Amino acid sequence: MGHKTAMQERDLNSVFHPMTDMSRLNQDGPLMVVRGEGVYVYDEEDRQYIDGLAGLWCTSLGYANEEIAETAFAQMKTLSYAHLFLDKSSDIAVRLAEQLKEMVPGGFSKVFFGLSGSDANDTQVKLIRYYNNVIGRPQKKKIIGRYKGYHGIAGTAASATGHEAYHKGFDLPLEGFLHTDCPHYYRNALAGESEEQFTSRLAKNLEDLILKEGPETVAAFIAEPIMGAGGVIVPPDSYFPKIQAILKDYDVLFIADEVVTGFGRTGNPFGADTFDLKPDTMTLAKSLTSAYMPLSAVMIPEFIYQAILEASQDWGIFGHGFTYTGHPVSVAVGSKVLEIYKRDKVFEKAARLGEQFQAKLKSYENHPLVGEVRGKGLIGACELVANKESGLAFDTTSGVGRYCLERMRAHGLIARALGDSMCLCPPLVTSDDEVGEIFVRYGKALDETLDYVSREGLLVA
Ligand code: PLP
């Protein structure tokens, strides 16, 4: 056990940490973050870190934004709580729903508010179940996610998530959740397979799965335009056109999970713009409030709304919603954040900065430890490998990604290691100089990791 500060000891004695290896945390202690400003966070000893992952892919406008803080304070004084159940509404919830309808591509009809990406994806599943029930297709219920897809941790969302670590020990996935291929060409292509052949094979696999299950039983397919928590997996350009054609052929709804890719992250306002997606519904969270308050949104198309409206005479209430659906402080903050995105041309500036970011990331392509560089806009990753030529991955127990992450932290950069993929997703408001600084620190850590794996004999000839 290393030395712990008093605060770290108190943490370990009182906080049950999410998504955490408890024994490792007990050994190392948590990084106590106590303050944030701009793109920087500070620990209890006032050490400064660039937040290269925007919190958990969410703090798009950075920390300590006065305008947002004042909005929250003013809303708390005006109306600290309101709900949307039954016959109630609030002016501020209406305003945000209107802003979203205007901003989000796809011509959605209504907006349902939740508090997290997980509950929004749970809403998606329930909404689609309900829709199929009221239109008389009670057997059309199965949901197809993808391996490495991440949709949150509530029971249904975790079931759509395609990673064993989020299923093991929780008796998940629930019945009726299936998974299809991860569109990671670098890792999953067969020997000699072109990108075109790869995406055709994946589309065929999806079609075969739908046919095997029976199209009349498959309700929806859920996908992130770019997988974030899967390790920043960018699909080949030909992937989504082929997948969308299959979904159309078998009347399977497409849920676009834009929790990470929404709001300017991929060089366009939404991932749907970047990949020309035509989803039936969309999930939004995180940057919807730049993480100043918890808030999520499900974008609902007219045909689903109409079906539920018509059915309500027989079915009665749509029995789904949260105490905090449309919480006034959350929606007021969301509304202000969208106003700032538009007024300050945040997405346009982020797109320009994204070009610089991608060029810097690409400069590591020749680094001896880097097998693949991938990303779009202001999200990206380098995947570290044991053999650059063959792309052979490090043994999963070797902890190379973790070592590299620790070196980044030592240089004052917070990133994320997903396996051995070193992920970055900085705030959209990062400056040119700050992007430069991120990569100075990132590069130092890569070099030190190369020394480490060489010393430890972890590279495979
Ligand atoms: N969907 C995606 C694509 C995500 O990346 C996440 C979280 O990282 C979620 C859903 C779940 O969001 P939350 O953690 O707010 O429940």
Coordinates of C-alpha atoms and ligand atoms in Angstrom, one line a residue:
M1 CA 0.0 0.0 0.0
G2 CA 1.5 3.3 -1.0
H3 CA 1.2 6.5 1.1
K4 CA -2.3 7.9 1.2
T5 CA -3.5 11.4 2.0
A6 CA -6.1 11.8 4.7
M7 CA -8.7 12.6 2.1
Q8 CA -7.8 9.4 0.2
E9 CA -8.2 7.4 3.4
R10 CA -11.6 9.0 4.1
D11 CA -12.6 8.2 0.5
L12 CA -11.7 4.5 0.9
N13 CA -13.5 4.3 4.1
S14 CA -16.8 5.8 2.8
V15 CA -17.2 5.8 -1.0
F16 CA -18.3 2.8 -3.1
H17 CA -16.7 3.6 -6.5
P18 CA -18.5 2.8 -9.8
M19 CA -16.6 1.0 -12.6
T20 CA -13.7 0.4 -10.3
D21 CA -11.3 -2.5 -9.5
M22 CA -11.7 -2.3 -5.7
S23 CA -8.4 -4.0 -4.8
R24 CA -6.4 -1.8 -7.1
L25 CA -8.1 1.3 -5.8
N26 CA -7.4 0.3 -2.2
Q27 CA -3.8 -0.1 -3.1
D28 CA -3.3 3.1 -5.1
G29 CA -6.0 5.4 -3.7
P30 CA -8.1 7.7 -5.9
L31 CA -7.0 10.9 -7.6
M32 CA -8.9 13.5 -5.5
V33 CA -10.0 16.2 -7.9
V34 CA -11.2 19.3 -6.0
R35 CA -11.4 22.1 -8.6
G36 CA -11.8 22.8 -12.3
E37 CA -11.2 25.8 -14.5
G38 CA -11.3 26.0 -18.3
V39 CA -9.8 22.7 -19.5
Y40 CA -7.9 22.1 -16.3
V41 CA -8.7 20.2 -13.1
Y42 CA -6.7 20.4 -9.9
D43 CA -6.0 17.8 -7.2
E44 CA -6.0 18.3 -3.5
E45 CA -2.3 19.4 -3.6
D46 CA -3.2 21.9 -6.3
R47 CA -1.5 20.0 -9.0
Q48 CA -2.8 20.9 -12.4
Y49 CA -4.0 18.5 -15.1
I50 CA -5.3 19.1 -18.6
D51 CA -8.6 17.2 -18.8
G52 CA -7.9 15.4 -22.0
L53 CA -11.0 13.3 -21.8
A54 CA -13.4 16.1 -20.9
G55 CA -14.4 14.3 -17.7
L56 CA -16.1 11.2 -19.0
W57 CA -16.4 12.5 -22.6
C58 CA -18.8 15.2 -21.5
T59 CA -17.4 18.6 -20.3
S60 CA -17.5 20.2 -23.7
L61 CA -17.4 23.8 -22.5
G62 CA -14.8 23.2 -19.8
Y63 CA -15.1 24.0 -16.1
A64 CA -16.2 27.0 -14.1
N65 CA -18.2 28.7 -16.8
E66 CA -19.8 31.7 -15.0
E67 CA -22.7 32.1 -17.4
I68 CA -23.8 28.5 -16.9
A69 CA -23.4 28.7 -13.2
E70 CA -25.5 31.9 -13.0
T71 CA -28.2 30.2 -15.1
A72 CA -28.4 27.4 -12.6
F73 CA -28.5 29.8 -9.7
A74 CA -31.2 32.0 -11.2
Q75 CA -33.3 28.9 -12.1
M76 CA -33.0 27.6 -8.6
K77 CA -34.3 30.9 -7.3
T78 CA -37.1 31.1 -9.9
L79 CA -38.4 27.5 -9.9
S80 CA -36.2 24.9 -8.2
Y81 CA -38.5 22.0 -9.1
A82 CA -41.2 21.2 -11.6
H83 CA -42.2 17.9 -13.2
L84 CA -43.8 16.8 -16.5
F85 CA -46.1 14.0 -15.2
L86 CA -49.8 13.9 -16.2
D87 CA -51.0 17.5 -16.9
K88 CA -47.9 19.4 -15.7
S89 CA -45.2 21.2 -17.7
S90 CA -42.7 24.0 -17.4
D91 CA -41.8 26.8 -19.7
I92 CA -38.1 26.0 -19.5
A93 CA -38.6 22.3 -20.5
V94 CA -40.6 23.5 -23.5
R95 CA -37.8 25.9 -24.5
L96 CA -35.2 23.2 -24.4
A97 CA -37.4 20.7 -26.3
E98 CA -37.9 23.3 -29.1
Q99 CA -34.1 24.1 -29.2
L100 CA -33.4 20.4 -29.6
K101 CA -36.0 19.9 -32.3
E102 CA -34.3 22.7 -34.2
M103 CA -30.7 21.6 -33.7
V104 CA -30.9 17.8 -34.0
P105 CA -31.0 16.5 -37.6
G106 CA -33.8 14.1 -38.6
G107 CA -37.0 16.1 -38.0
F108 CA -37.9 14.6 -34.6
S109 CA -41.3 15.3 -33.2
K110 CA -41.0 15.1 -29.4
V111 CA -38.4 15.1 -26.7
F112 CA -38.4 12.9 -23.6
F113 CA -36.0 14.1 -20.8
G114 CA -34.1 11.8 -18.5
L115 CA -31.0 12.2 -16.4
S116 CA -28.3 9.9 -17.8
G117 CA -27.4 8.2 -21.0
S118 CA -28.3 4.9 -19.3
D119 CA -31.8 5.9 -18.4
A120 CA -32.3 7.4 -21.9
N121 CA -31.4 4.1 -23.5
D122 CA -33.6 2.3 -21.1
T123 CA -36.4 4.7 -22.2
Q124 CA -35.5 3.8 -25.8
V125 CA -36.0 0.1 -25.2
K126 CA -39.3 0.6 -23.3
L127 CA -40.5 3.1 -25.9
I128 CA -39.9 0.7 -28.7
R129 CA -41.5 -2.2 -26.8
Y130 CA -44.5 -0.1 -26.1
Y131 CA -44.8 1.1 -29.7
N132 CA -44.7 -2.5 -31.0
N133 CA -47.3 -3.6 -28.5
V134 CA -49.7 -0.8 -29.3
I135 CA -49.5 -1.3 -33.1
G136 CA -50.1 -5.0 -32.7
R137 CA -46.6 -6.5 -33.1
P138 CA -46.1 -7.9 -29.6
Q139 CA -43.5 -10.4 -30.8
K140 CA -41.2 -7.7 -32.4
K141 CA -39.1 -7.0 -29.3
K142 CA -35.4 -8.1 -29.6
I143 CA -32.7 -5.4 -29.5
I144 CA -29.4 -5.9 -31.4
G145 CA -26.4 -4.1 -30.0
R146 CA -22.7 -4.6 -31.0
Y147 CA -19.7 -6.1 -29.4
K148 CA -17.8 -3.3 -27.7
G149 CA -20.8 -1.0 -28.0
Y150 CA -21.5 1.0 -24.8
H151 CA -25.0 2.2 -23.9
G152 CA -24.8 2.5 -20.2
I153 CA -25.3 0.3 -17.1
A154 CA -29.1 0.3 -16.3
G155 CA -30.4 -3.2 -16.8
T156 CA -31.6 -2.8 -20.4
A157 CA -28.9 -0.4 -21.4
A158 CA -26.2 -2.7 -20.0
S159 CA -27.9 -5.6 -21.9
A160 CA -27.5 -3.6 -25.2
T161 CA -23.9 -2.8 -24.2
G162 CA -21.6 -5.4 -25.8
H163 CA -18.9 -5.9 -23.3
E164 CA -18.6 -8.9 -20.9
A165 CA -17.1 -6.7 -18.1
Y166 CA -20.5 -5.0 -17.7
H167 CA -22.5 -8.3 -17.8
K168 CA -20.3 -10.5 -15.6
G169 CA -21.8 -11.0 -12.2
F170 CA -24.9 -9.1 -12.9
D171 CA -26.8 -11.9 -14.7
L172 CA -26.9 -9.8 -17.9
P173 CA -27.7 -9.5 -20.7
L174 CA -31.4 -9.8 -20.2
E175 CA -33.3 -12.1 -22.5
G176 CA -34.0 -10.5 -25.9
F177 CA -30.7 -8.7 -26.3
L178 CA -28.4 -9.8 -29.1
H179 CA -25.0 -8.6 -30.3
T180 CA -23.4 -8.3 -33.7
D181 CA -19.9 -7.4 -34.9
C182 CA -17.8 -4.5 -33.8
P183 CA -16.8 -2.5 -37.0
H184 CA -13.2 -2.3 -36.1
Y185 CA -11.4 -3.0 -39.3
Y186 CA -7.8 -2.9 -37.9
R187 CA -8.6 -5.6 -35.3
N188 CA -11.4 -7.6 -36.8
A189 CA -10.7 -7.8 -40.6
L190 CA -9.8 -11.2 -41.9
A191 CA -6.4 -11.6 -43.6
G192 CA -6.4 -9.9 -47.0
E193 CA -9.9 -8.5 -46.5
S194 CA -10.5 -5.0 -47.9
E195 CA -12.6 -2.4 -46.0
E196 CA -15.4 -2.9 -48.5
Q197 CA -15.3 -6.7 -48.1
F198 CA -15.1 -6.2 -44.3
T199 CA -18.2 -4.0 -44.1
S200 CA -20.1 -6.3 -46.6
R201 CA -19.3 -9.3 -44.3
L202 CA -20.5 -7.4 -41.2
A203 CA -23.8 -6.4 -43.0
K204 CA -24.3 -10.0 -44.1
N205 CA -23.7 -11.2 -40.5
L206 CA -26.3 -8.7 -39.3
E207 CA -28.8 -9.9 -41.9
D208 CA -28.1 -13.5 -41.0
L209 CA -28.7 -12.8 -37.4
I210 CA -32.0 -11.1 -38.1
L211 CA -33.1 -14.0 -40.4
K212 CA -32.0 -16.6 -37.8
E213 CA -34.0 -14.8 -35.1
G214 CA -36.9 -14.1 -37.4
P215 CA -37.4 -10.5 -38.6
E216 CA -40.8 -10.4 -37.0
T217 CA -39.0 -10.7 -33.6
V218 CA -36.3 -8.1 -34.1
A219 CA -37.4 -4.6 -33.0
A220 CA -34.3 -2.4 -33.1
F221 CA -30.6 -2.0 -33.6
I222 CA -28.6 0.4 -31.4
A223 CA -25.3 1.9 -32.3
E224 CA -22.9 4.8 -31.5
P225 CA -21.7 6.5 -34.6
I226 CA -18.2 6.2 -33.2
M227 CA -17.8 3.8 -30.3
G228 CA -16.4 5.8 -27.3
A229 CA -16.0 3.5 -24.4
G230 CA -15.2 0.6 -26.8
G231 CA -11.9 2.4 -27.4
V232 CA -12.8 5.1 -30.0
I233 CA -13.7 2.8 -32.8
V234 CA -14.4 4.7 -36.0
P235 CA -16.2 2.5 -38.6
P236 CA -15.2 2.4 -42.2
D237 CA -17.2 4.9 -44.4
S238 CA -19.0 2.0 -46.1
Y239 CA -20.2 0.5 -42.8
F240 CA -23.3 2.4 -41.9
P241 CA -24.8 2.7 -45.4
K242 CA -24.8 -1.1 -45.7
I243 CA -26.1 -1.6 -42.1
Q244 CA -28.9 0.9 -42.6
A245 CA -30.0 -0.8 -45.8
I246 CA -30.4 -4.1 -43.9
L247 CA -32.3 -2.5 -41.1
K248 CA -34.7 -1.0 -43.6
D249 CA -35.2 -4.3 -45.4
Y250 CA -36.3 -6.0 -42.2
D251 CA -38.2 -3.1 -40.7
V252 CA -35.8 -2.9 -37.7
L253 CA -35.7 0.5 -36.1
F254 CA -32.3 2.3 -35.7
I255 CA -31.5 3.9 -32.4
A256 CA -28.5 6.2 -32.7
D257 CA -26.7 6.6 -29.4
E258 CA -25.1 10.0 -29.7
V259 CA -24.3 10.3 -26.0
V260 CA -20.7 10.9 -26.8
T261 CA -20.8 11.9 -30.5
G262 CA -23.6 14.5 -30.2
F263 CA -22.9 18.3 -30.0
G264 CA -19.9 18.9 -32.1
R265 CA -17.6 16.1 -31.1
T266 CA -16.9 14.5 -34.5
G267 CA -16.3 17.6 -36.5
N268 CA -20.0 18.1 -37.3
P269 CA -22.9 19.0 -35.0
F270 CA -23.9 15.3 -34.6
G271 CA -22.4 11.9 -35.5
A272 CA -25.4 11.4 -37.7
D273 CA -24.1 14.3 -39.9
T274 CA -20.6 12.8 -40.0
F275 CA -21.8 9.4 -41.1
D276 CA -25.0 10.4 -43.0
L277 CA -27.2 8.4 -40.6
K278 CA -31.0 8.4 -40.7
P279 CA -31.9 7.0 -37.3
D280 CA -35.4 6.5 -36.2
T281 CA -34.7 7.7 -32.7
M282 CA -31.7 9.3 -31.0
T283 CA -30.2 9.3 -27.5
L284 CA -28.5 12.4 -26.2
A285 CA -26.8 13.2 -22.8
K286 CA -23.4 14.3 -21.6
S287 CA -22.6 17.4 -23.7
L288 CA -26.3 18.4 -23.8
T289 CA -25.5 20.3 -20.6
S290 CA -21.7 20.1 -20.9
A291 CA -22.1 18.0 -17.8
Y292 CA -23.0 21.0 -15.6
M293 CA -26.2 19.1 -14.7
P294 CA -27.4 15.6 -15.2
L295 CA -29.7 15.5 -18.3
S296 CA -30.5 13.2 -21.2
A297 CA -32.9 13.3 -24.0
V298 CA -34.6 10.8 -26.3
M299 CA -35.6 12.2 -29.6
I300 CA -38.9 10.7 -30.7
P301 CA -40.2 10.6 -34.3
E302 CA -43.7 11.5 -35.2
F303 CA -44.8 7.9 -36.2
I304 CA -44.0 6.6 -32.7
Y305 CA -45.6 9.5 -31.0
Q306 CA -48.8 9.2 -33.2
A307 CA -49.1 5.4 -32.5
I308 CA -48.9 6.1 -28.8
L309 CA -51.3 9.0 -29.0
E310 CA -53.8 6.9 -30.9
A311 CA -53.4 4.0 -28.5
S312 CA -53.8 6.1 -25.4
Q313 CA -57.6 5.9 -25.6
D314 CA -57.4 2.2 -24.9
W315 CA -54.1 1.9 -23.2
G316 CA -54.3 4.9 -20.9
I317 CA -51.2 6.4 -19.5
F318 CA -47.7 5.9 -21.0
G319 CA -46.4 4.6 -17.7
H320 CA -42.9 5.7 -17.9
G321 CA -41.1 8.8 -16.5
F322 CA -38.9 10.0 -13.6
T323 CA -39.4 12.4 -10.7
Y324 CA -36.7 14.5 -12.3
T325 CA -37.8 14.2 -16.0
G326 CA -37.4 17.8 -17.2
H327 CA -35.9 19.0 -13.9
P328 CA -35.9 22.8 -14.3
V329 CA -32.3 23.4 -13.3
S330 CA -31.1 20.7 -15.7
V331 CA -33.2 21.9 -18.6
A332 CA -32.3 25.5 -17.9
V333 CA -28.6 24.7 -18.0
G334 CA -29.2 22.5 -21.1
S335 CA -30.9 25.4 -22.8
K336 CA -28.1 27.8 -21.9
V337 CA -25.5 25.4 -23.1
L338 CA -27.2 25.0 -26.5
E339 CA -27.5 28.8 -26.7
I340 CA -23.7 29.1 -26.1
Y341 CA -23.0 26.4 -28.7
K342 CA -24.9 28.4 -31.3
R343 CA -24.0 31.9 -30.3
D344 CA -20.2 31.2 -30.0
K345 CA -20.1 28.9 -33.0
V346 CA -18.6 26.3 -30.8
F347 CA -19.1 23.4 -33.3
E348 CA -17.5 25.3 -36.2
K349 CA -14.5 26.2 -34.1
A350 CA -14.3 22.6 -32.7
A351 CA -14.3 21.3 -36.3
R352 CA -11.3 23.5 -37.2
L353 CA -9.5 22.5 -34.0
G354 CA -10.3 18.9 -34.7
E355 CA -8.3 19.0 -37.9
Q356 CA -5.2 20.1 -35.9
F357 CA -6.0 17.5 -33.3
Q358 CA -6.2 14.7 -35.8
A359 CA -3.0 15.8 -37.5
K360 CA -1.1 15.7 -34.2
L361 CA -2.6 12.3 -33.4
K362 CA -1.6 11.0 -36.8
S363 CA 2.0 12.1 -36.2
Y364 CA 2.2 9.1 -33.8
E365 CA 1.5 6.7 -36.6
N366 CA 5.3 6.0 -36.9
H367 CA 5.8 5.6 -33.2
P368 CA 7.2 2.0 -32.6
L369 CA 4.5 1.3 -30.0
V370 CA 1.5 2.5 -32.0
G371 CA -0.4 0.0 -34.1
E372 CA -3.3 2.2 -35.1
V373 CA -4.3 5.8 -34.9
R374 CA -8.0 6.6 -35.2
G375 CA -10.4 9.4 -34.6
K376 CA -12.6 12.1 -36.0
G377 CA -13.0 15.7 -34.9
L378 CA -12.0 16.0 -31.3
I379 CA -12.0 12.4 -30.3
G380 CA -9.2 9.9 -31.0
A381 CA -6.9 7.2 -29.8
C382 CA -3.6 5.4 -30.4
E383 CA -3.7 1.7 -29.9
L384 CA -0.5 0.4 -28.4
V385 CA 0.7 -3.0 -29.7
A386 CA 3.4 -5.6 -29.0
N387 CA 4.3 -5.9 -32.7
K388 CA 3.8 -3.0 -35.0
E389 CA 4.1 -5.0 -38.2
S390 CA 1.5 -7.6 -37.3
G391 CA -0.6 -5.5 -35.0
L392 CA -0.3 -8.2 -32.3
A393 CA -1.9 -6.9 -29.1
F394 CA -0.1 -7.0 -25.7
D395 CA -1.1 -9.7 -23.4
T396 CA -4.3 -8.5 -21.6
T397 CA -2.6 -8.9 -18.2
S398 CA 0.5 -6.9 -19.1
G399 CA -1.1 -3.6 -18.1
V400 CA 0.7 -1.5 -20.7
G401 CA -2.3 0.8 -21.2
R402 CA -2.5 1.4 -17.5
Y403 CA 1.2 2.1 -17.3
C404 CA 1.0 4.7 -20.1
L405 CA -2.0 6.3 -18.5
E406 CA -0.1 6.6 -15.3
R407 CA 2.8 8.3 -17.1
M408 CA 0.3 10.7 -18.7
R409 CA -1.1 11.6 -15.3
A410 CA 2.5 12.1 -14.0
H411 CA 2.9 14.7 -16.9
G412 CA -0.3 16.4 -16.0
L413 CA -2.6 14.9 -18.6
I414 CA -5.8 13.0 -17.9
A415 CA -6.7 10.6 -20.6
R416 CA -8.3 7.1 -20.7
A417 CA -6.9 3.7 -21.4
L418 CA -9.4 1.4 -22.9
G419 CA -7.4 -1.8 -23.1
D420 CA -4.2 -0.5 -24.6
S421 CA -6.0 2.2 -26.6
M422 CA -5.0 5.6 -25.2
C423 CA -8.1 7.7 -25.7
L424 CA -8.4 11.5 -25.9
C425 CA -11.6 13.6 -26.1
P426 CA -10.8 17.1 -24.8
P427 CA -13.3 19.9 -24.2
L428 CA -14.5 21.5 -27.4
V429 CA -13.2 24.8 -26.1
T430 CA -9.6 23.7 -25.8
S431 CA -7.3 26.3 -27.4
D432 CA -4.7 25.6 -30.1
D433 CA -1.9 25.9 -27.6
E434 CA -3.6 23.6 -25.1
V435 CA -4.0 21.0 -27.9
G436 CA -0.3 21.3 -28.5
E437 CA 0.4 20.8 -24.8
I438 CA -1.9 17.8 -24.6
F439 CA 0.2 16.1 -27.3
V440 CA 3.6 17.1 -25.7
R441 CA 2.5 15.3 -22.6
Y442 CA 0.9 12.4 -24.5
G443 CA 4.1 11.9 -26.5
K444 CA 6.3 11.9 -23.5
A445 CA 4.1 9.2 -21.9
L446 CA 4.3 7.1 -25.1
D447 CA 8.1 7.3 -25.2
E448 CA 8.3 6.4 -21.5
T449 CA 6.0 3.5 -22.1
L450 CA 8.2 2.3 -25.0
D451 CA 11.2 2.3 -22.6
Y452 CA 9.1 0.4 -20.1
V453 CA 7.9 -2.3 -22.5
S454 CA 11.4 -2.6 -23.9
R455 CA 12.9 -3.0 -20.4
E456 CA 10.3 -5.6 -19.5
G457 CA 10.7 -7.5 -22.7
L458 CA 7.0 -7.1 -23.6
L459 CA 7.6 -6.3 -27.3
V460 CA 7.2 -9.4 -29.5
A461 CA 9.6 -9.7 -32.4
Ligands
PLP1 N1 -24.2 5.8 -24.3 C1 -22.9 6.1 -24.6 C2 -22.5 6.1 -26.0 C3 -22.0 6.3 -23.5 O1 -20.7 6.6 -23.8 C4 -22.5 6.4 -22.2 C5 -21.6 6.7 -21.1 O2 -20.4 6.8 -21.3 C6 -23.8 6.1 -22.0 C7 -24.7 5.8 -23.0 C8 -24.4 6.0 -20.6 O3 -24.5 7.3 -20.1 P1 -24.5 7.5 -18.5 O4 -23.2 7.1 -17.9 O5 -24.8 9.0 -18.4 O6 -25.6 6.7 -17.9

